[in-house]
Amino acid sequence: MGKRLNLENTIRGILLLFSTAALVILAIIVVFLFKEGLMLFQHTSVTDFLFGHKWIPAENIYGAFPFIVSTILVTLGALLISVPLGISCAVFLVEISPRWARELVRPAIELLAGIPSIIYGVFALIIVVDVLRVPFNLATGETILAASIILAIMILPIIISISQDSIDSVPRIYREGSYAMGATDWQTISKVVVPSARRGIIAGVILGCGRAIGETMAVVLVIGNVEKLPLSLLDSGETLTSAILLEMGEAVIGSLHYNALFCLGIIPFLIVLVLSMLSSRLITKRVSRFE
Amino acid sequence: MIHPNTSDKIAKIWLWLSALSIILVLLSILGYVFIMGAGSLSVSFILDMPTNNWREGGILPAIIGSLLVVIIALSFATPIGVGAAIYLTEFTKEGRLTKTVRIAADSLNAIPSIVFGLFGLAFFVFYLKDYTGGPSLLSAGLTLGFMILPTIIRTSDVAMRTVSFSEKMESYGLGATKLQTIKNIVLPEAFPGIITGIILGMGRAIGETAPIIFMVSLNPVIPKTIFGSGNTLTTQLYYLAMEGISMDVAFGTALTLITIILILNYSARKMNNYFSRNLRR
Amino acid sequence: MSKIIWLRILFLLCVIALFSGCVEDNKEEGLVIAGSTTVQPIVVKAVEVYGKNNPDLRIGVQGGGSGTGIRMVGKGSVDIGASSRELSTEEHLKNPGLVTHSIAIDCLIITLHPTNPIEDLSTQQITDIFAGKITNFKEVGGPDRRIVLVIREDGSGTRSTFENMVMNNTEVSDTALQKPANGAIRFTIAGNENTIGYLGIGYIDDTVKAISINGIPPSKENIRKGEYLLSRELYLVTDGEPTGETKKFIEFILSDEGQILVEEEGFISMR
């Protein structure tokens, strides 16, 4: 019996170790990202880095402001397209879809989530960029809008699946009450169901937002990678992530340029961490509210 | 003022259209890759070596590279992820630890893939150079293993928490130890969920480009050791498209990749349905 | 019961996978080459052919760019560095023992969309176009089209070659589209009639149009003689005079057979 307990304790110890793995890995990532990145600030001040308008590695000038603005514009553009579409689709699946349509749309969404981002990128490079150029009379179709469109498609599955869970868990009584007062389907959906599910929907949108900020491969192929400060969705731009991908291949290891690219990585890393914690808070609160 | 019934109709049309548009987007992407890639995809495309600097022949080295990288990622993430889930559900009460681990896993899951790329470069390629062989398949596989760990922890965690409490109690009541209960009741019942998680992780590992883009090489040879360099389907696709080497081979590679993802997706679904039917019986 | 068997099989597979990595032969690669992505096609092609005659030799090829290649060969982490530019004075000072071997001639060609009627630009016009002073092709005798510049990314050896030869300390306009590779530049130019960019000679095909500079067309003779403005040599870099397998491989590239491969990849041979 003693032996058995011993074995159990050993296994228990190993499993405890495993269970902290996620935490340990997160810590190692933080250490290495900051170790390489913060070296830049021996040379460039934080303000110059965050608000500088020029990025000229050959002269060791590292101002990331245009990248930050591009990232924000691309993400807003993507949300503008995917939020209405995603919520409608989630409502459709839960509230009005006949069974056959649901069996068709659900796997489609799963597949959309599974397609590798490089394939989205190649598709967007060849189709979306060309489709945009002519109607908007642009000099080039490689714009922030092109990146927003492809990102919108990529984050739709996240927004739909989380909103759908949330709408699904709105208690039946709410709907029955609304119908009992003579409301139509649409009145019930827009006045009762969606407002009650709003926490989960917001959590889904926040997660989608995080994904959009961090996406690289699809964006780098279509955004044009222009270091000038973008002023509209129809300008070309360069996001934080696309700058890293574009320049890391040729940056000399250990150089200031290399450090600066790690610094570019720290920004989306921190933003996404905050967003992820925010959304998990919203989701847990929602669950406890309905229970 | 529009009549409620009219607005109800308009709204429903909009909702149907939104669902339809998703199907259309999916079909246009899949259809496009299929039409462009079907011409070059064949058995020999998958099983042959590339010739003439990747312009002709097959893509065997990339397929083997992808396979090795995924195996390494899974053999890292599966035991640790499942083990962590066992600990969280069976050995400890809901509390600070479980909460912290779940938050950590969610955070890890949200980290942008390019940040994993930077991290892998600094940690595996340079810091652990003597153990990983620098920019090697091992470095790439471990970076991906770190990335898919949260997927496996979370899905196994959910699967184990749905194991019925009464069955566990029955097992203890028959005098089984904790380990016996885990082995005979918890793991078998949670198995479909765990497998689904592994397949999901596999799909993610095979489809990622950014985390491993700085670690691959492009010479057309079969990797003989995981301590040496190699390339994968995704990085090869990026290289083929960016260097403009051959769009035919690029789309053939893209179609191969999508086919693998489709199969994984389908088997995850089937597996889930099959097991949940069997379990309910 | 069958579920437990499944579980065992899964566990076994994991264990096998875990150990298969360690059991495989852990032999160091025979020869490692890293550096410029411009030189890479030549090296990959040479490895492909050379490897057939020397099946036992393992050769690894990695990218990383000219700067990284030179630095790695200086540190001894690779056997051969590939560079699309000469060593900088700084690199020379750091590693005085580095030896460069010219293996091919490359040339950056100013490239337009095939429908653009412009045939020739002067050096000054090119400088002004890339600096963003000239923003429409009608200012240089072409059609009324807004100019879209397509260039390589920051840090690229190709880009610094171009800027050293043409831009004379003028900054390239920040409205230029940056691409990570020659092929991506060609793809962009072929798909948009407003574009102008530069491409390595190996990447010129009928989807884009090569133009002459100062009246000198980019013919092979002009490039080999160094008359076309943007010709340059491509190098392999070793630490000290090469020996053993390194020496044999460089000799192979410089042999008649190797130089044919150089031409096959679209570059100009040394002879």
Tab-separated table of N, CA and C in Angstrom, chain A residues 174-276:
chain	number	residue	atom	x	y	z
A	174	TYR	N	-36.858	33.969	-21.686
A	174	TYR	CA	-36.764	35.328	-22.200
A	174	TYR	C	-37.508	35.428	-23.529
A	175	ARG	N	-37.214	34.440	-24.401
A	175	ARG	CA	-37.822	34.483	-25.728
A	175	ARG	C	-39.330	34.289	-25.612
A	176	GLU	N	-39.734	33.328	-24.782
A	176	GLU	CA	-41.158	33.039	-24.663
A	176	GLU	C	-41.916	34.259	-24.155
A	177	GLY	N	-41.295	34.969	-23.231
A	177	GLY	CA	-41.924	36.181	-22.713
A	177	GLY	C	-42.158	37.189	-23.816
A	178	SER	N	-41.133	37.328	-24.671
A	178	SER	CA	-41.232	38.297	-25.750
A	178	SER	C	-42.328	37.909	-26.737
A	179	TYR	N	-42.342	36.612	-27.121
A	179	TYR	CA	-43.379	36.167	-28.053
A	179	TYR	C	-44.770	36.328	-27.452
A	180	ALA	N	-44.880	36.083	-26.155
A	180	ALA	CA	-46.176	36.162	-25.488
A	180	ALA	C	-46.751	37.566	-25.584
A	181	MET	N	-45.832	38.554	-25.688
A	181	MET	CA	-46.318	39.933	-25.802
A	181	MET	C	-46.599	40.300	-27.260
A	182	GLY	N	-46.529	39.314	-28.160
A	182	GLY	CA	-46.872	39.548	-29.550
A	182	GLY	C	-45.732	40.059	-30.402
A	183	ALA	N	-44.492	39.938	-29.917
A	183	ALA	CA	-43.355	40.418	-30.691
A	183	ALA	C	-43.079	39.474	-31.857
A	184	THR	N	-42.550	40.031	-32.952
A	184	THR	CA	-42.148	39.190	-34.078
A	184	THR	C	-40.802	38.553	-33.747
A	185	ASP	N	-40.359	37.611	-34.621
A	185	ASP	CA	-39.039	36.990	-34.438
A	185	ASP	C	-37.950	38.060	-34.341
A	186	TRP	N	-37.997	39.000	-35.294
A	186	TRP	CA	-36.935	39.998	-35.362
A	186	TRP	C	-36.929	40.898	-34.126
A	187	GLN	N	-38.138	41.272	-33.665
A	187	GLN	CA	-38.188	42.092	-32.450
A	187	GLN	C	-37.608	41.327	-31.271
A	188	THR	N	-37.926	40.034	-31.206
A	188	THR	CA	-37.377	39.225	-30.111
A	188	THR	C	-35.854	39.162	-30.199
A	189	ILE	N	-35.367	38.942	-31.415
A	189	ILE	CA	-33.913	38.834	-31.591
A	189	ILE	C	-33.233	40.146	-31.236
A	190	SER	N	-33.730	41.255	-31.796
A	190	SER	CA	-32.993	42.509	-31.647
A	190	SER	C	-33.215	43.159	-30.286
A	191	LYS	N	-34.375	42.915	-29.671
A	191	LYS	CA	-34.652	43.596	-28.409
A	191	LYS	C	-34.347	42.734	-27.192
A	192	VAL	N	-34.415	41.418	-27.351
A	192	VAL	CA	-34.264	40.553	-26.179
A	192	VAL	C	-33.004	39.681	-26.264
A	193	VAL	N	-32.908	38.893	-27.350
A	193	VAL	CA	-31.856	37.871	-27.391
A	193	VAL	C	-30.465	38.485	-27.468
A	194	VAL	N	-30.259	39.353	-28.481
A	194	VAL	CA	-28.910	39.906	-28.665
A	194	VAL	C	-28.475	40.745	-27.452
A	195	PRO	N	-29.356	41.623	-26.922
A	195	PRO	CA	-28.924	42.371	-25.734
A	195	PRO	C	-28.569	41.460	-24.556
A	196	SER	N	-29.329	40.366	-24.360
A	196	SER	CA	-28.998	39.493	-23.225
A	196	SER	C	-27.675	38.780	-23.443
A	197	ALA	N	-27.311	38.570	-24.714
A	197	ALA	CA	-26.090	37.821	-24.998
A	197	ALA	C	-24.904	38.745	-25.216
A	198	ARG	N	-25.084	40.029	-24.907
A	198	ARG	CA	-24.070	40.982	-25.375
A	198	ARG	C	-22.681	40.743	-24.789
A	199	ARG	N	-22.602	40.288	-23.533
A	199	ARG	CA	-21.275	40.057	-22.944
A	199	ARG	C	-20.462	39.058	-23.755
A	200	GLY	N	-21.109	37.946	-24.081
A	200	GLY	CA	-20.421	36.915	-24.857
A	200	GLY	C	-20.067	37.422	-26.241
A	201	ILE	N	-20.977	38.179	-26.835
A	201	ILE	CA	-20.705	38.716	-28.172
A	201	ILE	C	-19.501	39.641	-28.121
A	202	ILE	N	-19.473	40.510	-27.096
A	202	ILE	CA	-18.329	41.414	-26.963
A	202	ILE	C	-17.045	40.614	-26.762
A	203	ALA	N	-17.120	39.558	-25.956
A	203	ALA	CA	-15.930	38.731	-25.743
A	203	ALA	C	-15.438	38.157	-27.063
A	204	GLY	N	-16.370	37.705	-27.898
A	204	GLY	CA	-15.996	37.160	-29.205
A	204	GLY	C	-15.336	38.212	-30.074
A	205	VAL	N	-15.905	39.413	-30.065
A	205	VAL	CA	-15.343	40.497	-30.872
A	205	VAL	C	-13.933	40.836	-30.387
A	206	ILE	N	-13.745	40.848	-29.064
A	206	ILE	CA	-12.420	41.165	-28.522
A	206	ILE	C	-11.397	40.106	-28.945
A	207	LEU	N	-11.803	38.839	-28.870
A	207	LEU	CA	-10.886	37.776	-29.298
A	207	LEU	C	-10.548	37.906	-30.785
A	208	GLY	N	-11.572	38.207	-31.580
A	208	GLY	CA	-11.346	38.396	-33.009
A	208	GLY	C	-10.389	39.546	-33.254
A	209	CYS	N	-10.563	40.605	-32.473
A	209	CYS	CA	-9.698	41.775	-32.563
A	209	CYS	C	-8.248	41.384	-32.285
A	210	GLY	N	-8.050	40.566	-31.250
A	210	GLY	CA	-6.697	40.106	-30.919
A	210	GLY	C	-6.084	39.299	-32.048
A	211	ARG	N	-6.907	38.451	-32.640
A	211	ARG	CA	-6.408	37.648	-33.753
A	211	ARG	C	-5.996	38.539	-34.919
A	212	ALA	N	-6.814	39.571	-35.195
A	212	ALA	CA	-6.523	40.463	-36.315
A	212	ALA	C	-5.226	41.218	-36.089
A	213	ILE	N	-4.997	41.659	-34.844
A	213	ILE	CA	-3.779	42.411	-34.544
A	213	ILE	C	-2.550	41.532	-34.745
A	214	GLY	N	-2.679	40.244	-34.411
A	214	GLY	CA	-1.511	39.373	-34.471
A	214	GLY	C	-1.281	38.684	-35.788
A	215	GLU	N	-2.239	38.731	-36.696
A	215	GLU	CA	-2.087	37.971	-37.941
A	215	GLU	C	-0.971	38.560	-38.816
A	216	THR	N	-0.208	37.679	-39.433
A	216	THR	CA	0.964	38.133	-40.175
A	216	THR	C	0.929	37.752	-41.644
A	217	MET	N	0.861	36.456	-41.905
A	217	MET	CA	1.127	35.973	-43.265
A	217	MET	C	0.154	36.562	-44.278
A	218	ALA	N	-1.133	36.580	-43.944
A	218	ALA	CA	-2.116	37.070	-44.902
A	218	ALA	C	-1.940	38.569	-45.122
A	219	VAL	N	-1.549	39.274	-44.058
A	219	VAL	CA	-1.439	40.725	-44.152
A	219	VAL	C	-0.223	41.138	-44.974
A	220	VAL	N	0.899	40.483	-44.728
A	220	VAL	CA	2.148	40.935	-45.349
A	220	VAL	C	2.059	40.847	-46.867
A	221	LEU	N	1.262	39.913	-47.365
A	221	LEU	CA	1.194	39.726	-48.806
A	221	LEU	C	0.369	40.796	-49.506
A	222	VAL	N	-0.578	41.427	-48.786
A	222	VAL	CA	-1.518	42.303	-49.496
A	222	VAL	C	-1.494	43.761	-49.070
A	223	ILE	N	-0.762	44.106	-48.018
A	223	ILE	CA	-0.905	45.463	-47.487
A	223	ILE	C	0.038	46.450	-48.163
A	224	GLY	N	0.990	45.945	-48.939
A	224	GLY	CA	1.877	46.832	-49.678
A	224	GLY	C	3.184	47.095	-48.954
A	225	ASN	N	3.173	47.119	-47.624
A	225	ASN	CA	4.366	47.370	-46.825
A	225	ASN	C	5.022	48.693	-47.154
A	226	VAL	N	4.279	49.749	-46.912
A	226	VAL	CA	4.752	51.101	-47.142
A	226	VAL	C	4.981	51.761	-45.794
A	227	GLU	N	6.160	52.377	-45.622
A	227	GLU	CA	6.510	52.888	-44.302
A	227	GLU	C	5.951	54.276	-44.020
A	228	LYS	N	5.161	54.799	-44.958
A	228	LYS	CA	4.585	56.122	-44.745
A	228	LYS	C	3.356	55.993	-43.851
A	229	LEU	N	3.099	57.031	-43.054
A	229	LEU	CA	1.929	57.036	-42.179
A	229	LEU	C	0.657	56.968	-43.026
A	230	PRO	N	-0.191	55.949	-42.845
A	230	PRO	CA	-1.406	55.855	-43.657
A	230	PRO	C	-2.486	56.786	-43.127
A	231	LEU	N	-3.291	57.352	-44.027
A	231	LEU	CA	-4.320	58.277	-43.599
A	231	LEU	C	-5.721	57.738	-43.816
A	232	SER	N	-5.856	56.718	-44.669
A	232	SER	CA	-7.191	56.155	-44.867
A	232	SER	C	-7.059	54.671	-45.167
A	233	LEU	N	-8.207	54.001	-45.239
A	233	LEU	CA	-8.196	52.563	-45.526
A	233	LEU	C	-7.720	52.283	-46.945
A	234	LEU	N	-7.724	53.320	-47.795
A	234	LEU	CA	-7.322	53.098	-49.182
A	234	LEU	C	-5.842	53.380	-49.406
A	235	ASP	N	-5.106	53.746	-48.345
A	235	ASP	CA	-3.661	53.878	-48.449
A	235	ASP	C	-3.010	52.513	-48.240
A	236	SER	N	-1.778	52.393	-48.747
A	236	SER	CA	-1.000	51.214	-48.379
A	236	SER	C	-0.426	51.454	-46.995
A	237	GLY	N	-0.043	50.381	-46.308
A	237	GLY	CA	0.524	50.539	-44.974
A	237	GLY	C	1.439	49.389	-44.660
A	238	GLU	N	1.871	49.322	-43.417
A	238	GLU	CA	2.695	48.207	-42.978
A	238	GLU	C	2.392	47.992	-41.500
A	239	THR	N	1.924	46.798	-41.135
A	239	THR	CA	1.572	46.576	-39.733
A	239	THR	C	2.810	46.154	-38.950
A	240	LEU	N	2.677	46.132	-37.625
A	240	LEU	CA	3.787	45.708	-36.764
A	240	LEU	C	4.249	44.312	-37.151
A	241	THR	N	3.266	43.411	-37.326
A	241	THR	CA	3.635	42.028	-37.616
A	241	THR	C	4.236	41.887	-39.004
A	242	SER	N	3.704	42.614	-39.980
A	242	SER	CA	4.240	42.451	-41.334
A	242	SER	C	5.655	43.010	-41.417
A	243	ALA	N	5.945	44.072	-40.646
A	243	ALA	CA	7.312	44.606	-40.641
A	243	ALA	C	8.290	43.567	-40.106
A	244	ILE	N	7.895	42.849	-39.057
A	244	ILE	CA	8.780	41.829	-38.495
A	244	ILE	C	9.076	40.759	-39.543
A	245	LEU	N	8.031	40.245	-40.153
A	245	LEU	CA	8.209	39.165	-41.113
A	245	LEU	C	9.078	39.620	-42.281
A	246	LEU	N	8.800	40.831	-42.755
A	246	LEU	CA	9.481	41.346	-43.933
A	246	LEU	C	10.972	41.524	-43.679
A	247	GLU	N	11.322	42.048	-42.516
A	247	GLU	CA	12.702	42.473	-42.317
A	247	GLU	C	13.559	41.483	-41.540
A	248	MET	N	12.927	40.547	-40.795
A	248	MET	CA	13.738	39.660	-39.968
A	248	MET	C	14.679	38.801	-40.799
A	249	GLY	N	14.241	38.420	-42.016
A	249	GLY	CA	15.061	37.565	-42.865
A	249	GLY	C	16.428	38.166	-43.148
A	250	GLU	N	16.496	39.487	-43.288
A	250	GLU	CA	17.756	40.115	-43.671
A	250	GLU	C	18.409	40.879	-42.519
A	251	ALA	N	17.748	40.961	-41.380
A	251	ALA	CA	18.341	41.700	-40.266
A	251	ALA	C	19.518	40.903	-39.710
A	252	VAL	N	20.622	41.572	-39.449
A	252	VAL	CA	21.788	40.870	-38.920
A	252	VAL	C	21.544	40.546	-37.444
A	253	ILE	N	21.722	39.263	-37.104
A	253	ILE	CA	21.445	38.800	-35.748
A	253	ILE	C	22.231	39.619	-34.723
A	254	GLY	N	21.545	40.059	-33.676
A	254	GLY	CA	22.232	40.788	-32.616
A	254	GLY	C	22.424	42.268	-32.906
A	255	SER	N	22.043	42.713	-34.111
A	255	SER	CA	22.203	44.136	-34.430
A	255	SER	C	21.046	44.932	-33.816
A	256	LEU	N	21.157	46.240	-33.900
A	256	LEU	CA	20.099	47.098	-33.380
A	256	LEU	C	18.793	46.866	-34.142
A	257	HIS	N	18.915	46.620	-35.432
A	257	HIS	CA	17.758	46.344	-36.278
A	257	HIS	C	17.007	45.113	-35.737
A	258	TYR	N	17.777	44.089	-35.388
A	258	TYR	CA	17.230	42.855	-34.817
A	258	TYR	C	16.485	43.159	-33.510
A	259	ASN	N	17.109	43.947	-32.640
A	259	ASN	CA	16.453	44.330	-31.390
A	259	ASN	C	15.157	45.101	-31.653
A	260	ALA	N	15.217	46.003	-32.645
A	260	ALA	CA	14.042	46.828	-32.938
A	260	ALA	C	12.882	45.953	-33.401
A	261	LEU	N	13.184	44.903	-34.162
A	261	LEU	CA	12.112	44.025	-34.634
A	261	LEU	C	11.481	43.262	-33.465
A	262	PHE	N	12.304	42.882	-32.474
A	262	PHE	CA	11.737	42.257	-31.266
A	262	PHE	C	10.828	43.241	-30.540
A	263	CYS	N	11.246	44.514	-30.526
A	263	CYS	CA	10.407	45.535	-29.895
A	263	CYS	C	9.067	45.643	-30.590
A	264	LEU	N	9.084	45.554	-31.930
A	264	LEU	CA	7.822	45.585	-32.669
A	264	LEU	C	6.939	44.417	-32.243
A	265	GLY	N	7.568	43.285	-31.896
A	265	GLY	CA	6.805	42.112	-31.467
A	265	GLY	C	6.196	42.288	-30.085
A	266	ILE	N	6.878	43.059	-29.231
A	266	ILE	CA	6.376	43.237	-27.862
A	266	ILE	C	5.021	43.942	-27.867
A	267	ILE	N	4.839	44.897	-28.793
A	267	ILE	CA	3.591	45.682	-28.785
A	267	ILE	C	2.361	44.794	-29.003
A	268	PRO	N	2.281	44.044	-30.131
A	268	PRO	CA	1.081	43.197	-30.275
A	268	PRO	C	0.992	42.136	-29.178
A	269	PHE	N	2.132	41.660	-28.689
A	269	PHE	CA	2.128	40.661	-27.613
A	269	PHE	C	1.382	41.192	-26.390
A	270	LEU	N	1.741	42.404	-25.953
A	270	LEU	CA	1.095	42.964	-24.772
A	270	LEU	C	-0.379	43.252	-25.012
A	271	ILE	N	-0.686	43.845	-26.189
A	271	ILE	CA	-2.092	44.174	-26.482
A	271	ILE	C	-2.937	42.910	-26.453
A	272	VAL	N	-2.430	41.861	-27.104
A	272	VAL	CA	-3.213	40.637	-27.219
A	272	VAL	C	-3.397	39.969	-25.857
A	273	LEU	N	-2.375	40.039	-25.006
A	273	LEU	CA	-2.514	39.485	-23.655
A	273	LEU	C	-3.659	40.169	-22.911
A	274	VAL	N	-3.672	41.504	-22.971
A	274	VAL	CA	-4.721	42.250	-22.274
A	274	VAL	C	-6.092	41.884	-22.836
A	275	LEU	N	-6.187	41.852	-24.170
A	275	LEU	CA	-7.477	41.527	-24.791
A	275	LEU	C	-7.951	40.141	-24.391
A	276	SER	N	-7.013	39.198	-24.343
A	276	SER	CA	-7.401	37.827	-24.031
A	276	SER	C	-7.923	37.718	-22.602
